[in-house]
Tab-separated table of C-alpha atoms and ligand atoms in Angstrom:
chain	number	residue	atom	x	y	z
T	14	MET	CA	15.438	-12.376	-9.253
T	15	LYS	CA	11.802	-11.541	-9.936
T	16	VAL	CA	9.972	-8.999	-7.757
T	17	ILE	CA	6.206	-8.616	-7.493
T	18	VAL	CA	4.769	-5.347	-6.242
T	19	PRO	CA	1.051	-5.187	-5.393
T	20	VAL	CA	-0.307	-1.696	-6.030
T	21	LYS	CA	-3.686	-0.222	-5.099
T	22	ARG	CA	-5.674	2.623	-6.661
T	23	VAL	CA	-6.722	4.902	-3.804
T	24	ILE	CA	-8.073	8.408	-3.203
T	25	ASP	CA	-5.248	10.921	-3.723
T	26	TYR	CA	-3.498	11.637	-0.424
T	27	ASN	CA	-3.860	15.413	-0.875
T	28	LEU	CA	-7.654	15.223	-0.827
T	29	ARG	CA	-9.945	15.398	2.148
T	30	PRO	CA	-12.313	12.408	2.031
T	31	ARG	CA	-16.051	13.226	2.079
T	32	VAL	CA	-18.362	10.917	3.978
T	33	LYS	CA	-21.521	9.915	2.051
T	34	THR	CA	-24.640	11.546	3.489
T	35	ASP	CA	-26.097	8.135	4.445
T	36	GLY	CA	-22.896	7.253	6.373
T	37	SER	CA	-22.354	4.136	4.277
T	38	GLY	CA	-18.836	5.023	3.149
T	39	ILE	CA	-16.641	7.602	1.414
T	40	ASP	CA	-17.933	9.446	-1.641
T	41	LEU	CA	-15.329	8.838	-4.352
T	42	SER	CA	-17.268	10.351	-7.250
T	43	ASN	CA	-15.213	12.798	-9.358
T	44	LEU	CA	-12.221	12.571	-7.031
T	45	LYS	CA	-8.616	12.285	-8.158
T	46	MET	CA	-7.363	8.737	-7.610
T	47	SER	CA	-3.689	7.865	-7.345
T	48	LEU	CA	-1.195	5.134	-6.681
T	49	ASN	CA	-1.159	4.354	-2.943
T	50	PRO	CA	1.907	6.325	-1.667
T	51	PHE	CA	3.430	3.308	0.158
T	52	ASP	CA	3.072	1.279	-3.078
T	53	GLU	CA	4.862	3.991	-5.034
T	54	ILE	CA	7.747	3.590	-2.569
T	55	ALA	CA	7.579	-0.206	-3.009
T	56	VAL	CA	7.748	0.143	-6.829
T	57	GLU	CA	10.663	2.580	-6.525
T	58	GLU	CA	12.556	0.094	-4.332
T	59	ALA	CA	11.925	-2.783	-6.721
T	60	VAL	CA	13.068	-0.662	-9.693
T	61	ARG	CA	16.231	0.338	-7.778
T	62	LEU	CA	16.936	-3.394	-7.241
T	63	LYS	CA	16.613	-3.834	-10.998
T	64	GLU	CA	18.903	-0.896	-11.702
T	65	LYS	CA	21.504	-2.420	-9.347
T	66	GLY	CA	21.330	-5.667	-11.338
T	67	ILE	CA	19.831	-7.588	-8.372
T	68	ALA	CA	16.321	-7.939	-9.833
T	69	LYS	CA	15.706	-8.990	-13.445
T	70	GLU	CA	12.005	-8.295	-13.666
T	71	VAL	CA	9.501	-6.171	-11.714
T	72	VAL	CA	5.848	-7.163	-12.098
T	73	LEU	CA	2.977	-5.061	-10.715
T	74	VAL	CA	-0.346	-6.563	-9.610
T	75	SER	CA	-3.490	-4.588	-8.870
T	76	ILE	CA	-6.920	-5.816	-7.862
T	77	GLY	CA	-9.657	-3.328	-8.623
T	78	VAL	CA	-11.614	-1.474	-11.241
T	79	SER	CA	-10.582	-1.213	-14.909
T	80	LYS	CA	-9.355	2.370	-14.237
T	81	ALA	CA	-6.633	0.911	-11.982
T	82	GLN	CA	-4.726	0.534	-15.248
T	83	ASP	CA	-3.828	4.241	-14.796
T	84	GLN	CA	-1.992	3.463	-11.555
T	85	LEU	CA	-0.302	0.432	-13.143
T	86	LYS	CA	0.918	2.733	-15.927
T	87	THR	CA	2.301	5.133	-13.304
T	88	GLY	CA	4.190	2.222	-11.698
T	89	MET	CA	5.491	1.112	-15.092
T	90	ALA	CA	6.612	4.702	-15.800
T	91	ILE	CA	8.733	4.473	-12.624
T	92	GLY	CA	10.347	1.425	-14.246
T	93	ALA	CA	8.322	-1.768	-13.644
T	94	ASP	CA	8.315	-4.134	-16.646
T	95	ARG	CA	4.747	-5.396	-16.871
T	96	SER	CA	1.456	-5.571	-14.969
T	97	ILE	CA	-1.415	-7.844	-14.079
T	98	LEU	CA	-4.815	-6.341	-13.339
T	99	ILE	CA	-7.354	-8.575	-11.589
T	100	GLU	CA	-10.457	-6.671	-12.522
T	101	THR	CA	-13.435	-6.403	-10.201
T	102	GLU	CA	-16.003	-3.782	-9.227
T	103	GLU	CA	-16.220	-5.282	-5.715
T	104	ASN	CA	-14.550	-3.523	-2.798
T	105	VAL	CA	-11.994	-6.251	-2.029
T	106	GLU	CA	-10.921	-6.922	1.557
T	107	PRO	CA	-7.293	-7.568	2.614
T	108	LEU	CA	-7.878	-11.353	2.945
T	109	HIS	CA	-9.273	-11.541	-0.599
T	110	VAL	CA	-6.394	-9.439	-1.917
T	111	ALA	CA	-3.904	-11.669	-0.095
T	112	LYS	CA	-5.547	-14.837	-1.523
T	113	LEU	CA	-5.476	-13.415	-5.057
T	114	LEU	CA	-1.867	-12.297	-4.637
T	115	LYS	CA	-0.963	-15.776	-3.406
T	116	ALA	CA	-2.513	-17.238	-6.573
T	117	VAL	CA	-0.425	-14.834	-8.685
T	118	VAL	CA	2.712	-15.703	-6.689
T	119	ASP	CA	2.040	-19.424	-7.243
T	120	GLN	CA	1.955	-18.778	-11.008
T	121	GLU	CA	4.718	-16.185	-11.313
T	122	LYS	CA	7.098	-17.684	-8.719
T	123	PRO	CA	8.847	-14.437	-7.660
T	124	ASP	CA	11.730	-14.347	-5.175
T	125	LEU	CA	10.391	-11.286	-3.410
T	126	VAL	CA	7.111	-9.449	-2.894
T	127	ILE	CA	7.368	-5.783	-1.861
T	128	ALA	CA	3.951	-4.458	-0.835
T	129	GLY	CA	3.091	-1.141	0.792
T	130	LYS	CA	2.724	-1.216	4.561
T	131	GLN	CA	-0.850	0.002	4.258
T	132	ALA	CA	-3.350	1.362	1.808
T	133	ILE	CA	-4.229	4.925	2.829
T	134	ASP	CA	-7.937	4.469	2.095
T	135	ASP	CA	-8.868	1.737	4.595
T	136	ASP	CA	-5.628	1.849	6.645
T	137	SER	CA	-5.896	-1.913	7.131
T	138	ASN	CA	-2.180	-2.768	7.294
T	139	GLN	CA	-3.022	-6.461	6.860
T	140	THR	CA	-2.395	-7.622	3.290
T	141	GLY	CA	1.392	-8.161	3.381
T	142	GLN	CA	1.192	-10.052	6.661
T	143	MET	CA	-1.707	-12.221	5.428
T	144	LEU	CA	0.059	-12.958	2.150
T	145	ALA	CA	3.236	-14.073	3.990
T	146	ALA	CA	1.128	-16.320	6.229
T	147	LEU	CA	-0.747	-17.880	3.269
T	148	LEU	CA	2.531	-18.505	1.417
T	149	GLY	CA	4.380	-19.711	4.526
T	150	TRP	CA	7.111	-17.157	3.673
T	151	PRO	CA	9.071	-14.976	6.134
T	152	GLN	CA	7.920	-11.380	6.420
T	153	GLY	CA	9.667	-8.066	7.110
T	154	CYS	CA	7.092	-5.344	7.598
T	155	PHE	CA	7.578	-1.552	7.816
T	156	ALA	CA	10.937	-1.634	6.030
T	157	SER	CA	13.063	1.514	6.022
T	158	LYS	CA	16.086	-0.258	4.439
T	159	LEU	CA	16.664	-3.415	2.388
T	160	THR	CA	19.905	-5.195	1.617
T	161	ILE	CA	20.000	-8.375	-0.449
T	162	ALA	CA	22.940	-10.802	-0.474
T	163	ASP	CA	23.439	-14.596	-0.665
T	164	ASN	CA	19.764	-15.433	-1.103
T	165	LYS	CA	18.955	-13.528	2.093
T	166	ILE	CA	17.376	-10.162	2.637
T	167	GLU	CA	18.212	-7.861	5.524
T	168	VAL	CA	15.296	-5.648	6.475
T	169	THR	CA	15.602	-2.664	8.794
T	170	ARG	CA	12.193	-2.185	10.363
T	171	GLU	CA	10.665	0.909	11.908
T	172	ILE	CA	9.312	-0.167	15.281
T	173	ASP	CA	8.058	1.819	18.276
T	174	GLY	CA	11.360	1.897	20.153
T	175	GLY	CA	13.565	2.639	17.121
T	176	LEU	CA	14.967	0.422	14.381
T	177	GLU	CA	15.174	-3.372	14.246
T	178	THR	CA	17.211	-5.249	11.642
T	179	ILE	CA	16.198	-8.787	10.737
T	180	SER	CA	17.532	-11.290	8.213
T	181	LEU	CA	15.072	-13.334	6.123
T	182	ASN	CA	15.589	-16.213	3.741
T	183	LEU	CA	14.210	-15.568	0.253
T	184	PRO	CA	11.529	-15.885	-0.991
T	185	ALA	CA	10.008	-13.368	1.389
T	186	VAL	CA	7.367	-10.658	1.743
T	187	VAL	CA	8.454	-7.136	2.669
T	188	THR	CA	6.275	-4.088	3.239
T	189	SER	CA	7.553	-0.572	2.684
T	190	ASP	CA	7.541	2.212	5.249
T	191	LEU	CA	7.728	5.918	4.410
T	192	ARG	CA	11.485	6.309	4.831
T	193	LEU	CA	12.508	3.366	2.583
T	194	ASN	CA	13.191	5.788	-0.281
T	195	GLU	CA	11.964	8.898	-2.022
T	196	PRO	CA	10.236	7.930	-5.281
T	197	ARG	CA	11.661	9.534	-8.383
T	198	PHE	CA	9.956	12.186	-10.466
T	199	VAL	CA	8.401	10.372	-13.414
T	200	SER	CA	9.495	11.935	-16.703
T	201	LEU	CA	7.183	12.417	-19.679
T	202	PRO	CA	9.202	10.107	-21.995
T	203	ASN	CA	8.901	7.356	-19.378
T	204	ILE	CA	5.140	7.948	-19.092
T	205	ILE	CA	4.866	7.551	-22.883
T	206	LYS	CA	7.114	4.451	-22.860
T	207	ALA	CA	4.988	2.893	-20.088
T	208	ARG	CA	1.895	3.029	-22.322
T	209	LYS	CA	3.436	0.282	-24.466
T	210	LYS	CA	4.228	-2.018	-21.534
T	211	PRO	CA	1.863	-5.011	-21.223
T	212	ILE	CA	-1.078	-5.206	-18.806
T	213	GLU	CA	-2.614	-8.673	-18.527
T	214	ILE	CA	-6.276	-8.509	-17.545
T	215	LYS	CA	-7.696	-11.280	-15.337
T	216	LYS	CA	-10.765	-11.850	-13.157
T	217	PRO	CA	-10.909	-13.198	-9.597
T	218	GLU	CA	-12.790	-16.258	-10.992
T	219	ASP	CA	-9.724	-17.106	-13.133
T	220	PHE	CA	-7.970	-17.927	-9.875
T	221	GLY	CA	-10.990	-19.628	-8.279
T	222	ILE	CA	-11.052	-17.115	-5.410
T	223	ASP	CA	-14.401	-16.190	-3.888
T	224	ILE	CA	-14.428	-12.475	-3.054
T	225	THR	CA	-17.841	-12.317	-1.421
T	226	PRO	CA	-17.510	-9.713	1.384
T	227	ARG	CA	-16.895	-11.109	4.869
T	228	LEU	CA	-16.835	-7.704	6.547
T	229	LYS	CA	-19.740	-5.285	6.849
T	230	THR	CA	-19.241	-1.550	7.289
T	231	LEU	CA	-21.757	-0.469	9.906
T	232	LYS	CA	-21.186	3.274	9.757
T	233	VAL	CA	-18.654	5.855	8.559
T	234	GLU	CA	-18.656	9.265	10.198
T	235	GLU	CA	-16.566	12.438	10.233
T	236	PRO	CA	-14.197	12.803	13.205
T	237	PRO	CA	-15.551	15.171	15.894
T	238	VAL	CA	-14.730	18.838	15.280
T	239	ARG	CA	-11.743	19.879	17.374
T	240	GLN	CA	-12.583	22.281	20.216
T	241	ALA	CA	-10.852	25.676	20.232
T	242	GLY	CA	-7.884	25.989	22.623
T	243	GLU	CA	-7.756	28.224	25.712
T	244	LYS	CA	-4.969	30.593	26.775
T	245	VAL	CA	-3.890	30.656	30.420
T	246	GLU	CA	-1.945	33.427	32.223
T	247	SER	CA	0.176	31.328	34.596
T	248	VAL	CA	1.437	27.852	35.458
T	249	GLU	CA	-0.897	27.874	38.506
T	250	GLU	CA	-3.896	28.537	36.276
T	251	PHE	CA	-2.731	25.775	33.915
T	252	ALA	CA	-2.403	23.313	36.854
T	253	ALA	CA	-5.894	24.317	38.040
T	254	LYS	CA	-7.268	23.688	34.527
T	255	LEU	CA	-5.659	20.236	34.410
T	256	LYS	CA	-7.323	19.432	37.732
T	257	GLU	CA	-10.641	20.701	36.448
T	258	TRP	CA	-10.349	18.495	33.325
T	259	GLY	CA	-9.208	15.523	35.453
T	260	VAL	CA	-5.870	15.248	33.606
T	261	GLY	CA	-2.616	14.130	35.262
T	262	ALA	CA	-4.090	13.919	38.790
W	373	AMP	P1	-3.822	-2.878	3.343
W	373	AMP	O1	-3.577	-4.176	4.065
W	373	AMP	O2	-5.169	-2.824	2.673
W	373	AMP	O3	-3.538	-1.685	4.204
W	373	AMP	O4	-2.777	-2.834	2.129
W	373	AMP	C1	-1.408	-3.102	2.281
W	373	AMP	C2	-0.766	-3.260	0.927
W	373	AMP	O5	-1.342	-4.366	0.242
W	373	AMP	C3	-0.948	-2.096	-0.037
W	373	AMP	O6	0.004	-1.074	0.222
W	373	AMP	C4	-0.713	-2.785	-1.375
W	373	AMP	O7	0.663	-3.026	-1.614
W	373	AMP	C5	-1.401	-4.130	-1.146
W	373	AMP	N1	-2.829	-4.041	-1.568
W	373	AMP	C6	-3.914	-3.801	-0.800
W	373	AMP	N2	-5.036	-3.784	-1.555
W	373	AMP	C7	-4.659	-4.022	-2.835
W	373	AMP	C8	-5.338	-4.126	-4.096
W	373	AMP	N3	-6.655	-3.984	-4.189
W	373	AMP	N4	-4.586	-4.391	-5.196
W	373	AMP	C9	-3.249	-4.539	-5.112
W	373	AMP	N5	-2.554	-4.447	-3.967
W	373	AMP	C10	-3.229	-4.187	-2.838
């Protein structure tokens, strides 16, 4: 079985994003960039499938700037075999990513795609679903557990009311939720080994996909500053406050 894992280079999750002064977006200059945390979980899951002898090859795909090779190397240090970078300076939208991933899937013919449930920069949560729709494949999003047997995959999904388990025929698209696994600590020897693993560089034009933006960001602004809380002396005072604020009437 071959597994493809799409991985995105994003602002490191520990950092507080700064809005550009003109409100046109987030200022990413001189900021630490990392592998999207949900994608790290997806890579870990694919590598565990390989270690169990279920998957034979794990291929990473990233669409983004040349520097995204760093994140591909991190994924290969976890244990992925090789990578494809579709290089572009454009800020690609989920539909473009899904179209490019479909083109890669058509060429590579994997049995399974494990994407992250969302990229933490734009929080779109769209790419996996769009890719499944474009491929006409079944999808299991927000996976917290995967079991593969008899050309089927069982996906336990995190939904509002609890957990839902569904069975999909392979090939399929799955997206990882936070509790799917805890990614391993990447050792230095594996980081060094990953440097020798191949990264194939492509361009969106190689796949004939037009990535002209279809969405326009009108404005990005900081969330409003949270108001300080108030202490009350009694339940009666609290009830009076609720009435005053028009809550729970
Ligand atoms: P999104 O729909 O943007 O929230 O992203 C969901 C998932 O799609 C991510 O966790 C990645 O697995 C994949 N993805 C999104 N953008 C890219 C990209 N530029 N390159 C590779 N994979 C991506």
